[in-house]
XYZ file of C-alpha atoms in Angstrom:
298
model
C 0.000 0.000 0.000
C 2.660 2.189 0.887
C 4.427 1.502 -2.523
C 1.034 2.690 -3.924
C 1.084 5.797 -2.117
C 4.349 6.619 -3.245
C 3.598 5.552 -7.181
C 0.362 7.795 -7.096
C 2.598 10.543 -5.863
C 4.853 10.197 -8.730
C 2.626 9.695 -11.628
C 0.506 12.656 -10.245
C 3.699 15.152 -9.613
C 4.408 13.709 -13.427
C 0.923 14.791 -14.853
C 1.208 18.415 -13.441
C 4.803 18.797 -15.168
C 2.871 17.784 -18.755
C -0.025 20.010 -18.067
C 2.632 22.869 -17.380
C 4.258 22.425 -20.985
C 0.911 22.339 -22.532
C -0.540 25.325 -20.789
C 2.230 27.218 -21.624
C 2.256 26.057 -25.236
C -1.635 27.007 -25.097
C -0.339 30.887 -24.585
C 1.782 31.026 -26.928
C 0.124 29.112 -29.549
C -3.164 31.070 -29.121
C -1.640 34.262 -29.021
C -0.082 33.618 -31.790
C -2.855 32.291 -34.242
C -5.018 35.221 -33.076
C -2.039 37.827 -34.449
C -0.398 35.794 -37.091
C -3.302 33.903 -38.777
C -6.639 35.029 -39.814
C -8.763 32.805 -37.144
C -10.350 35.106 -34.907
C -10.772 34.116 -30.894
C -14.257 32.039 -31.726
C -12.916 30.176 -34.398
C -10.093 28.929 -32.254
C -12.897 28.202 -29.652
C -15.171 26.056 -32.536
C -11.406 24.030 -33.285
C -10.804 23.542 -29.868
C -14.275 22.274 -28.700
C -14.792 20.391 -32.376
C -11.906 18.239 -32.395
C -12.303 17.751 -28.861
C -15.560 16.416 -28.836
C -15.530 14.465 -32.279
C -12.636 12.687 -30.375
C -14.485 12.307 -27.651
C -17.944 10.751 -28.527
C -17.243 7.415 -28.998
C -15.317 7.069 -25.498
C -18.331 8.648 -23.807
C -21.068 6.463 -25.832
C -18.892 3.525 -24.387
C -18.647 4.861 -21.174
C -21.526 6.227 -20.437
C -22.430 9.625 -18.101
C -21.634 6.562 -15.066
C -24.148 7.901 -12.775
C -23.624 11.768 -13.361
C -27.138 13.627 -14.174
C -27.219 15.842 -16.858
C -27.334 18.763 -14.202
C -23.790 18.178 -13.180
C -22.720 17.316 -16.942
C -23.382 20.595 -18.115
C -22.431 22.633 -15.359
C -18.896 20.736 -15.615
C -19.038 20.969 -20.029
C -20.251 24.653 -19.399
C -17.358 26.118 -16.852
C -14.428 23.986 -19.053
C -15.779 24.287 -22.219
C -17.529 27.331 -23.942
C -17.543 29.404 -21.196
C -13.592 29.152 -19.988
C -12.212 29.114 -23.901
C -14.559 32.387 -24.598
C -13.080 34.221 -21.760
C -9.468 33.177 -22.383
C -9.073 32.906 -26.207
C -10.959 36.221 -25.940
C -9.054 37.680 -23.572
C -5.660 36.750 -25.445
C -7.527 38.799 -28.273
C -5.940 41.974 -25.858
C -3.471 40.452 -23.653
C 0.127 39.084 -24.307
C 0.548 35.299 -23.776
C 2.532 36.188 -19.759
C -0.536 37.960 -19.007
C -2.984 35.156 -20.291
C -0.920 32.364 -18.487
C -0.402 34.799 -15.400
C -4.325 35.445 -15.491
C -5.491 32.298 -15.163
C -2.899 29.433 -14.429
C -1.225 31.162 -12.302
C -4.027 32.635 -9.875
C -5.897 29.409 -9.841
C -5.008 28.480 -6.461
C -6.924 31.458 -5.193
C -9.959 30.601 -6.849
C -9.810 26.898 -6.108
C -9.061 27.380 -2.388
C -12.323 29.788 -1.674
C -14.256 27.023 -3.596
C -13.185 24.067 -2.091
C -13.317 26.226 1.588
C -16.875 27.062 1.089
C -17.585 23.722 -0.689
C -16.510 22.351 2.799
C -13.753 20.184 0.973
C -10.954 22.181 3.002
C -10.572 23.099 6.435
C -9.581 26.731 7.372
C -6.521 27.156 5.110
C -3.401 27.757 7.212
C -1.495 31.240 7.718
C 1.306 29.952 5.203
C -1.356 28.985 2.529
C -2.800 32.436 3.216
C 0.507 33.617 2.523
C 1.650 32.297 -0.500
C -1.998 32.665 -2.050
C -1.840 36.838 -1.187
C 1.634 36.853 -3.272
C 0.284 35.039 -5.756
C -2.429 37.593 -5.405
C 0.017 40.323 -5.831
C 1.983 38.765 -8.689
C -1.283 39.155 -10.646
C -1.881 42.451 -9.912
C 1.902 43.299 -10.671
C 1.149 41.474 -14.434
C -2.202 43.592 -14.661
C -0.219 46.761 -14.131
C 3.074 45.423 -16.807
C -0.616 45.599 -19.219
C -0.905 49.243 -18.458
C 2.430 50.428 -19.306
C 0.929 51.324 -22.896
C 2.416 48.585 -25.497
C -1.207 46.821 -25.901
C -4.217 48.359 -26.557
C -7.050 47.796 -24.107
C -4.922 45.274 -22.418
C -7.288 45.522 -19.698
C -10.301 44.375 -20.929
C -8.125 41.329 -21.735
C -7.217 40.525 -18.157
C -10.425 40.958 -16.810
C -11.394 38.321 -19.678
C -8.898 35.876 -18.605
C -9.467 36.184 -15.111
C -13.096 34.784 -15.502
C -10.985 31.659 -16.441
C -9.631 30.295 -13.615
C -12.768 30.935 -11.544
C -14.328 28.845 -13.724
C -11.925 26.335 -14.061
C -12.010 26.039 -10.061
C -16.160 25.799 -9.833
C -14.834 22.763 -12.083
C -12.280 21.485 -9.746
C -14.315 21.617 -6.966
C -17.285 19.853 -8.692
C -14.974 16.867 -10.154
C -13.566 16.190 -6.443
C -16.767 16.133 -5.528
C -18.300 13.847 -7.525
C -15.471 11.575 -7.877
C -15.110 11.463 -11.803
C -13.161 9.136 -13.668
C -10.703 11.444 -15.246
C -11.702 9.840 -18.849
C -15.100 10.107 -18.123
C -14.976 13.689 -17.183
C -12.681 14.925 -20.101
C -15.496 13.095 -22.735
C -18.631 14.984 -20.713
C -16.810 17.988 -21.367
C -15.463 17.892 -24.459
C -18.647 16.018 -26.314
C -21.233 18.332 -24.142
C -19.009 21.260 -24.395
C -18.836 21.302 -28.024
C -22.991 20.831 -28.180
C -23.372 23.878 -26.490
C -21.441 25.924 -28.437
C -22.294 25.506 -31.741
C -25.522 27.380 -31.350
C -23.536 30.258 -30.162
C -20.856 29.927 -33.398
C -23.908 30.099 -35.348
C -25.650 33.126 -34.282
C -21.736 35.053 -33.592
C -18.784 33.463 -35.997
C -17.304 34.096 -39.058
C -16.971 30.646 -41.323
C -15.203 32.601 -43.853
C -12.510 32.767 -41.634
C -11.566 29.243 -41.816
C -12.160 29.162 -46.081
C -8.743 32.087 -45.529
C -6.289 29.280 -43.329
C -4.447 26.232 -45.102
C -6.741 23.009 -43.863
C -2.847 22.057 -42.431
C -2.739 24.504 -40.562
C -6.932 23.789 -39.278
C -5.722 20.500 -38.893
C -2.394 21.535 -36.669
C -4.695 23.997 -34.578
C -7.646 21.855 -33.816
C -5.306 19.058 -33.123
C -3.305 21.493 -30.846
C -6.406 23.132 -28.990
C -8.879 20.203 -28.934
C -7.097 17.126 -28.418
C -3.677 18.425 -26.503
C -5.130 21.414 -24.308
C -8.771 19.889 -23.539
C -8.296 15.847 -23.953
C -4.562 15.692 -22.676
C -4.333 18.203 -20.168
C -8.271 17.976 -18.825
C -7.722 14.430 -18.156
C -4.057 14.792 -16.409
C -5.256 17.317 -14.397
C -8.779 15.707 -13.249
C -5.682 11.970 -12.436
C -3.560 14.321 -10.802
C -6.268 16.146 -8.419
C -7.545 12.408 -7.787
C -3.796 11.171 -7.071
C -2.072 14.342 -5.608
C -5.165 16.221 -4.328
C -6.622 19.843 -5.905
C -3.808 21.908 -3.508
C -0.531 20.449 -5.063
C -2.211 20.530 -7.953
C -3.349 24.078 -8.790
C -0.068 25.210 -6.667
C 2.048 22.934 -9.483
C 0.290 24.697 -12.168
C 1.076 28.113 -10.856
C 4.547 27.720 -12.215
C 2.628 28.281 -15.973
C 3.093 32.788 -15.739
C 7.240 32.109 -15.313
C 7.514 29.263 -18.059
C 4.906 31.280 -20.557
C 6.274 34.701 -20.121
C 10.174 33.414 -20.675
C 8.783 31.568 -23.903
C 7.065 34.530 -25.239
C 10.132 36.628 -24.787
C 11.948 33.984 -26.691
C 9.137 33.398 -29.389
C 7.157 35.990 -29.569
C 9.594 38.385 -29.101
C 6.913 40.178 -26.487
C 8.748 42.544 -23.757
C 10.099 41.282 -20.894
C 9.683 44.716 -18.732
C 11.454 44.840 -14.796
C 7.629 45.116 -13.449
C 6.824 41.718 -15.415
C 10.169 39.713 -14.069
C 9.056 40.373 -10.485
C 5.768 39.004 -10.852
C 7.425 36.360 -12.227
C 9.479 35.667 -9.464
C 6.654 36.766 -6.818
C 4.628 33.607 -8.633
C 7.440 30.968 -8.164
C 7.763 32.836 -4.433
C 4.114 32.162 -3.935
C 4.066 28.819 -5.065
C 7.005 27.880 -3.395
C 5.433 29.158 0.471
C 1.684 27.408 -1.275
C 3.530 23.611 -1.563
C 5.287 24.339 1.903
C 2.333 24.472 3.254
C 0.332 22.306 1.630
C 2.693 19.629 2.767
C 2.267 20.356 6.371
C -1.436 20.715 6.635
């Protein structure tokens, strides 16, 4: 049993590293289709949530909804699917790639805590939890001001975009703990009832001429990319790794994401790496840091 433990641990530390490489890649990778190609922030969603649930169907007609009534399907396809990618691919619309992986990777923990507190699924969070969370806190608010200095235009309509992200991603969390999903089972609800919902909406508000203008290579490379990397592969390690590691290493692990993306887009995207932006880099690694210790001693 002990052997177990210790395997769980592993695999589960292993799962948030992956979901770290493809959240970051998600940044960079959105923010750059959105400048460089003619796909506008809903046709990235329709990719994402298309390929996602076409791959999806036939695992979920196998598997079945396993007990889950359609109440709790769609709240948990609505805050993961339609609802998070229109706030975030949205928000990238304004935002640099830092500021949408600082936005809502890396202030998940403070969502997901005051969920899973007033769910009832954590005790009173201890004075070093409340710690690290407040400089997470104040890494944010050090990116939202970097968006101010001028070099992007309404920048912060962006970030309050992106921010809607990670409180929905944590209503998610929070649900998926409690209801004990199978992580396969919960990444097919989302992805096949996720893309249901929102092709009404692409209906009444996208542009299919958009897609007629992009190389089907480079369709095929994005919807791959968004639908079956972001939502299949990183929706399912992260629902394994909150059942093997628990929500609190978890969303702490993830809060790594703002340092990673914002180094990349320096590198890639040539986007500014500004004194102001560097320290809320390092106040996010100082935050997680003082989260984990904590974490590990509750």
């Amino acid at each position: 049993m002990k052997e177990r433990g210790r395997a769980d641990y592993v695999t589960g530390v292993a799962a948030i590293l992956v979901i770290i490489v493809i959240w970051s890649g998600w940044s960079i990778l959105s923010r750059w289709g959105l400048m460089e190609t003619p796909l506008g922030a809903n046709e990235l969603v329709l990719l994402r949530l298309g390929f996602a649930g076409l791959a999806m169907l036939p695992v979920l007609w196998r598997m079945g909804l396993g007990g889950i009534g359609w109440k709790d399907c769609l709240i948990l396809a609505l805050t993961t699917g339609p609802a998070y990618a229109l706030c975030t691919y949205h928000g990238l619309r304004f935002a640099p790639a830092a500021h949408g992986a600082a936005l809502t990777a890396g202030i998940l923990p403070v969502f997901t805590t005051l969920f899973a507190y007033w769910a009832g699924q954590l005790q009173r969070p201890s004075s070093g939890r409340l710690i690290g969370l407040g400089i997470i806190v104040l890494a944010a608010i050090c990116f939202i001001v970097d968006g101010l200095s001028g070099e992007f235009e309404q920048v912060w309509l962006g970030d309050l975009l992106l921010m809607c992200g990670p409180l929905l991603w944590a209503i998610y969390t929070v649900r998926v703990k409690k209801l004990q999903v199978d992580p396969v089972r919960a990444t097919a609800i989302v992805s096949v009832f996720g893309c249901l919902l929102f092709l009404p909406i692409y209906v009444i508000w996208g542009e299919p001429s958009r897609l007629l203008e992009v190389p089907v290579s480079s369709l095929l490379f994005q919807g791959f990319w968004h639908g079956v990397v972001v939502v299949i592969g990183s929706l399912t390690l992260y629902t394994y790794a909150v059942h093997k590691v628990g929500q609190g290493l978890t969303t702490a692990g993830t809060s790594t994401v703002p340092a990673v993306t914002a180094i990349s887009a320096w590198l890639i995207l040539g986007e500014s790496l500004s004194p102001l932006l560097m320290a809320a880099v390092v106040l996010a690694g100082i935050g997680l840091i003082t989260v984990s210790c904590a974490i590990t001693q509750e």
